Amino acid sequence: MAKKKLTFKEAIEATPDVLTGYRVGLKALGDYAKKIEVENTRQLNGSVDIDACTTHKYPNDNRWDYALAYNEEVYFVEVHTANTDQVSVVIKKLQWLKDWLNGQAPEINKLKAGRPFIWIPSGKNRILKSSSEARRISQAKIELVKSLKL
């Protein structure tokens, strides 16, 4: 018999790096929670500040910011300056996240949404849609959006 998938909260609690990081709703995002629009709040399964939870273990790494679950699918949200010179930084953060999910957080990794990697500009988006940087973001399968609508 196949083992059932864990809930988001159980997956967080099964991941030593973020064990105590689970927060109800979007609380882990603090003020950035207002950048997330949720159609049905009952479908919101919680959030975790990956960056804050992993800062001591990986102090010099470019760490990804947040994970949140909606309808038991996990979205990984990076709130970061959206300037062309930051594209490489965010792509580095994504590589760190993928390595971390595969190595340290396999239960969370199993819950990934279809297009799970979201970059929300912390200020104005200064990356033109037609630019080579925008193509690099798209090739990395990162969605650069003003706000996430779930």
PDB file of C-alpha atoms in Angstrom:
ATOM      1  CA  MET A   1       0.000   0.000   0.000  1.00  0.00           C
ATOM      2  CA  ALA A   2       1.380   3.423  -0.969  1.00  0.00           C
ATOM      3  CA  LYS A   3       2.218   5.763   1.879  1.00  0.00           C
ATOM      4  CA  LYS A   4      -0.142   8.733   1.925  1.00  0.00           C
ATOM      5  CA  LYS A   5       1.280  12.180   1.274  1.00  0.00           C
ATOM      6  CA  LEU A   6       1.863  14.233   4.371  1.00  0.00           C
ATOM      7  CA  THR A   7      -0.017  17.474   4.900  1.00  0.00           C
ATOM      8  CA  PHE A   8       2.015  20.670   4.555  1.00  0.00           C
ATOM      9  CA  LYS A   9       2.215  21.039   8.346  1.00  0.00           C
ATOM     10  CA  GLU A  10       3.376  17.403   8.724  1.00  0.00           C
ATOM     11  CA  ALA A  11       5.950  17.889   5.945  1.00  0.00           C
ATOM     12  CA  ILE A  12       7.345  20.968   7.738  1.00  0.00           C
ATOM     13  CA  GLU A  13       7.491  19.055  11.030  1.00  0.00           C
ATOM     14  CA  ALA A  14       9.265  16.161   9.240  1.00  0.00           C
ATOM     15  CA  THR A  15      12.002  18.553   8.030  1.00  0.00           C
ATOM     16  CA  PRO A  16      14.614  19.262  10.735  1.00  0.00           C
ATOM     17  CA  ASP A  17      15.811  22.555   9.157  1.00  0.00           C
ATOM     18  CA  VAL A  18      12.328  24.125   9.456  1.00  0.00           C
ATOM     19  CA  LEU A  19      10.848  21.924  12.188  1.00  0.00           C
ATOM     20  CA  THR A  20       9.539  24.828  14.301  1.00  0.00           C
ATOM     21  CA  GLY A  21       8.832  27.183  11.391  1.00  0.00           C
ATOM     22  CA  TYR A  22       5.233  26.274  10.544  1.00  0.00           C
ATOM     23  CA  ARG A  23       2.838  29.227  10.795  1.00  0.00           C
ATOM     24  CA  VAL A  24      -0.933  29.326  10.328  1.00  0.00           C
ATOM     25  CA  GLY A  25      -2.129  31.038   7.153  1.00  0.00           C
ATOM     26  CA  LEU A  26       0.390  33.470   5.706  1.00  0.00           C
ATOM     27  CA  LYS A  27       1.834  34.532   9.072  1.00  0.00           C
ATOM     28  CA  ALA A  28       5.377  33.425   8.122  1.00  0.00           C
ATOM     29  CA  LEU A  29       5.403  36.081   5.390  1.00  0.00           C
ATOM     30  CA  GLY A  30       4.829  38.964   7.792  1.00  0.00           C
ATOM     31  CA  ASP A  31       4.051  42.191   5.892  1.00  0.00           C
ATOM     32  CA  TYR A  32       4.630  40.420   2.565  1.00  0.00           C
ATOM     33  CA  ALA A  33       1.433  38.414   3.142  1.00  0.00           C
ATOM     34  CA  LYS A  34      -0.458  41.292   1.496  1.00  0.00           C
ATOM     35  CA  LYS A  35       1.280  40.348  -1.789  1.00  0.00           C
ATOM     36  CA  ILE A  36      -0.636  37.045  -1.787  1.00  0.00           C
ATOM     37  CA  GLU A  37      -4.297  36.981  -2.851  1.00  0.00           C
ATOM     38  CA  VAL A  38      -6.205  33.880  -1.813  1.00  0.00           C
ATOM     39  CA  GLU A  39      -9.583  32.989  -3.309  1.00  0.00           C
ATOM     40  CA  ASN A  40     -10.602  30.688  -0.442  1.00  0.00           C
ATOM     41  CA  THR A  41      -8.839  31.186   2.896  1.00  0.00           C
ATOM     42  CA  ARG A  42      -9.993  27.742   4.069  1.00  0.00           C
ATOM     43  CA  GLN A  43      -7.737  26.238   1.373  1.00  0.00           C
ATOM     44  CA  LEU A  44      -4.683  27.945   2.900  1.00  0.00           C
ATOM     45  CA  ASN A  45      -2.614  25.305   4.718  1.00  0.00           C
ATOM     46  CA  GLY A  46       0.071  27.476   6.281  1.00  0.00           C
ATOM     47  CA  SER A  47       3.469  28.953   5.563  1.00  0.00           C
ATOM     48  CA  VAL A  48       7.106  28.828   6.629  1.00  0.00           C
ATOM     49  CA  ASP A  49       9.962  31.355   6.476  1.00  0.00           C
ATOM     50  CA  ILE A  50      12.649  29.085   5.003  1.00  0.00           C
ATOM     51  CA  ASP A  51      15.246  31.861   5.056  1.00  0.00           C
ATOM     52  CA  ALA A  52      14.791  32.645   8.761  1.00  0.00           C
ATOM     53  CA  CYS A  53      14.774  28.954   9.712  1.00  0.00           C
ATOM     54  CA  THR A  54      17.931  28.079   7.775  1.00  0.00           C
ATOM     55  CA  THR A  55      20.054  31.197   8.312  1.00  0.00           C
ATOM     56  CA  HIS A  56      22.176  29.592  11.075  1.00  0.00           C
ATOM     57  CA  LYS A  57      22.811  26.355   9.198  1.00  0.00           C
ATOM     58  CA  TYR A  58      23.560  28.026   5.829  1.00  0.00           C
ATOM     59  CA  PRO A  59      24.759  31.537   6.816  1.00  0.00           C
ATOM     60  CA  ASN A  60      26.663  32.318   3.609  1.00  0.00           C
ATOM     61  CA  ASP A  61      24.222  30.814   1.116  1.00  0.00           C
ATOM     62  CA  ASN A  62      21.718  32.633  -1.074  1.00  0.00           C
ATOM     63  CA  ARG A  63      18.636  31.147   0.609  1.00  0.00           C
ATOM     64  CA  TRP A  64      15.061  31.185  -0.734  1.00  0.00           C
ATOM     65  CA  ASP A  65      12.517  33.112   1.363  1.00  0.00           C
ATOM     66  CA  TYR A  66       9.177  31.360   1.889  1.00  0.00           C
ATOM     67  CA  ALA A  67       7.002  28.347   1.250  1.00  0.00           C
ATOM     68  CA  LEU A  68       3.233  28.396   1.536  1.00  0.00           C
ATOM     69  CA  ALA A  69       0.616  25.777   0.878  1.00  0.00           C
ATOM     70  CA  TYR A  70      -2.731  26.283  -0.786  1.00  0.00           C
ATOM     71  CA  ASN A  71      -4.983  23.261  -1.242  1.00  0.00           C
ATOM     72  CA  GLU A  72      -1.993  21.159  -0.037  1.00  0.00           C
ATOM     73  CA  GLU A  73       0.163  22.334  -2.954  1.00  0.00           C
ATOM     74  CA  VAL A  74       3.332  24.186  -2.034  1.00  0.00           C
ATOM     75  CA  TYR A  75       4.440  27.442  -3.641  1.00  0.00           C
ATOM     76  CA  PHE A  76       7.895  28.851  -3.002  1.00  0.00           C
ATOM     77  CA  VAL A  77       7.905  32.639  -2.844  1.00  0.00           C
ATOM     78  CA  GLU A  78      10.948  34.888  -3.089  1.00  0.00           C
ATOM     79  CA  VAL A  79      10.339  38.559  -2.295  1.00  0.00           C
ATOM     80  CA  HIS A  80      13.339  40.317  -3.800  1.00  0.00           C
ATOM     81  CA  THR A  81      14.414  43.457  -5.625  1.00  0.00           C
ATOM     82  CA  ALA A  82      13.455  43.064  -9.297  1.00  0.00           C
ATOM     83  CA  ASN A  83      16.391  44.720 -11.006  1.00  0.00           C
ATOM     84  CA  THR A  84      18.294  43.136 -13.884  1.00  0.00           C
ATOM     85  CA  ASP A  85      21.437  42.786 -11.744  1.00  0.00           C
ATOM     86  CA  GLN A  86      19.476  40.628  -9.262  1.00  0.00           C
ATOM     87  CA  VAL A  87      18.400  37.921 -11.746  1.00  0.00           C
ATOM     88  CA  SER A  88      21.555  35.860 -11.153  1.00  0.00           C
ATOM     89  CA  VAL A  89      21.066  36.149  -7.383  1.00  0.00           C
ATOM     90  CA  VAL A  90      17.481  34.877  -7.556  1.00  0.00           C
ATOM     91  CA  ILE A  91      18.477  32.030  -9.887  1.00  0.00           C
ATOM     92  CA  LYS A  92      21.225  31.112  -7.378  1.00  0.00           C
ATOM     93  CA  LYS A  93      18.598  31.150  -4.626  1.00  0.00           C
ATOM     94  CA  LEU A  94      16.420  28.831  -6.724  1.00  0.00           C
ATOM     95  CA  GLN A  95      19.315  26.392  -7.164  1.00  0.00           C
ATOM     96  CA  TRP A  96      19.873  26.472  -3.393  1.00  0.00           C
ATOM     97  CA  LEU A  97      16.141  25.787  -2.864  1.00  0.00           C
ATOM     98  CA  LYS A  98      16.100  22.847  -5.285  1.00  0.00           C
ATOM     99  CA  ASP A  99      19.211  21.346  -3.649  1.00  0.00           C
ATOM    100  CA  TRP A 100      17.689  21.893  -0.199  1.00  0.00           C
ATOM    101  CA  LEU A 101      14.347  20.349  -1.202  1.00  0.00           C
ATOM    102  CA  ASN A 102      16.051  17.285  -2.692  1.00  0.00           C
ATOM    103  CA  GLY A 103      18.550  16.825   0.137  1.00  0.00           C
ATOM    104  CA  GLN A 104      16.977  18.210   3.308  1.00  0.00           C
ATOM    105  CA  ALA A 105      13.247  18.592   2.652  1.00  0.00           C
ATOM    106  CA  PRO A 106      11.983  15.635   0.567  1.00  0.00           C
ATOM    107  CA  GLU A 107       8.510  15.650   2.169  1.00  0.00           C
ATOM    108  CA  ILE A 108       7.987  19.322   1.317  1.00  0.00           C
ATOM    109  CA  ASN A 109       9.359  18.644  -2.182  1.00  0.00           C
ATOM    110  CA  LYS A 110       6.626  16.028  -2.768  1.00  0.00           C
ATOM    111  CA  LEU A 111       3.952  18.709  -2.307  1.00  0.00           C
ATOM    112  CA  LYS A 112       5.265  21.155  -4.952  1.00  0.00           C
ATOM    113  CA  ALA A 113       2.615  22.885  -7.055  1.00  0.00           C
ATOM    114  CA  GLY A 114       2.699  22.737 -10.863  1.00  0.00           C
ATOM    115  CA  ARG A 115       4.508  26.088 -11.262  1.00  0.00           C
ATOM    116  CA  PRO A 116       5.874  26.474  -7.767  1.00  0.00           C
ATOM    117  CA  PHE A 117       8.647  29.098  -7.996  1.00  0.00           C
ATOM    118  CA  ILE A 118       7.365  32.640  -7.571  1.00  0.00           C
ATOM    119  CA  TRP A 119       9.386  35.873  -7.511  1.00  0.00           C
ATOM    120  CA  ILE A 120       7.492  38.877  -6.170  1.00  0.00           C
ATOM    121  CA  PRO A 121       9.299  42.216  -6.488  1.00  0.00           C
ATOM    122  CA  SER A 122       9.893  43.892  -3.127  1.00  0.00           C
ATOM    123  CA  GLY A 123       9.539  47.239  -4.915  1.00  0.00           C
ATOM    124  CA  LYS A 124       9.067  48.211  -8.545  1.00  0.00           C
ATOM    125  CA  ASN A 125       9.716  45.581 -11.217  1.00  0.00           C
ATOM    126  CA  ARG A 126      12.545  46.956 -13.351  1.00  0.00           C
ATOM    127  CA  ILE A 127      12.928  43.880 -15.581  1.00  0.00           C
ATOM    128  CA  LEU A 128      11.458  44.395 -19.035  1.00  0.00           C
ATOM    129  CA  LYS A 129       9.339  41.515 -20.337  1.00  0.00           C
ATOM    130  CA  SER A 130      11.313  41.487 -23.612  1.00  0.00           C
ATOM    131  CA  SER A 131      14.768  41.478 -21.979  1.00  0.00           C
ATOM    132  CA  SER A 132      17.334  38.678 -21.905  1.00  0.00           C
ATOM    133  CA  GLU A 133      16.979  38.701 -18.101  1.00  0.00           C
ATOM    134  CA  ALA A 134      13.248  38.001 -18.413  1.00  0.00           C
ATOM    135  CA  ARG A 135      14.106  35.074 -20.695  1.00  0.00           C
ATOM    136  CA  ARG A 136      16.577  33.733 -18.103  1.00  0.00           C
ATOM    137  CA  ILE A 137      13.875  33.949 -15.420  1.00  0.00           C
ATOM    138  CA  SER A 138      11.426  32.103 -17.658  1.00  0.00           C
ATOM    139  CA  GLN A 139      14.009  29.432 -18.560  1.00  0.00           C
ATOM    140  CA  ALA A 140      14.635  28.889 -14.833  1.00  0.00           C
ATOM    141  CA  LYS A 141      10.850  28.296 -14.511  1.00  0.00           C
ATOM    142  CA  ILE A 142      10.447  31.235 -12.129  1.00  0.00           C
ATOM    143  CA  GLU A 143       7.271  33.305 -12.386  1.00  0.00           C
ATOM    144  CA  LEU A 144       7.904  37.005 -11.784  1.00  0.00           C
ATOM    145  CA  VAL A 145       4.568  38.448 -10.642  1.00  0.00           C
ATOM    146  CA  LYS A 146       3.460  41.598  -8.810  1.00  0.00           C
ATOM    147  CA  SER A 147       1.338  39.478  -6.490  1.00  0.00           C
ATOM    148  CA  LEU A 148       0.467  35.795  -6.260  1.00  0.00           C
ATOM    149  CA  LYS A 149      -3.182  34.944  -6.864  1.00  0.00           C
ATOM    150  CA  LEU A 150      -4.286  31.541  -5.599  1.00  0.00           C
TER     151      LEU A 150
END
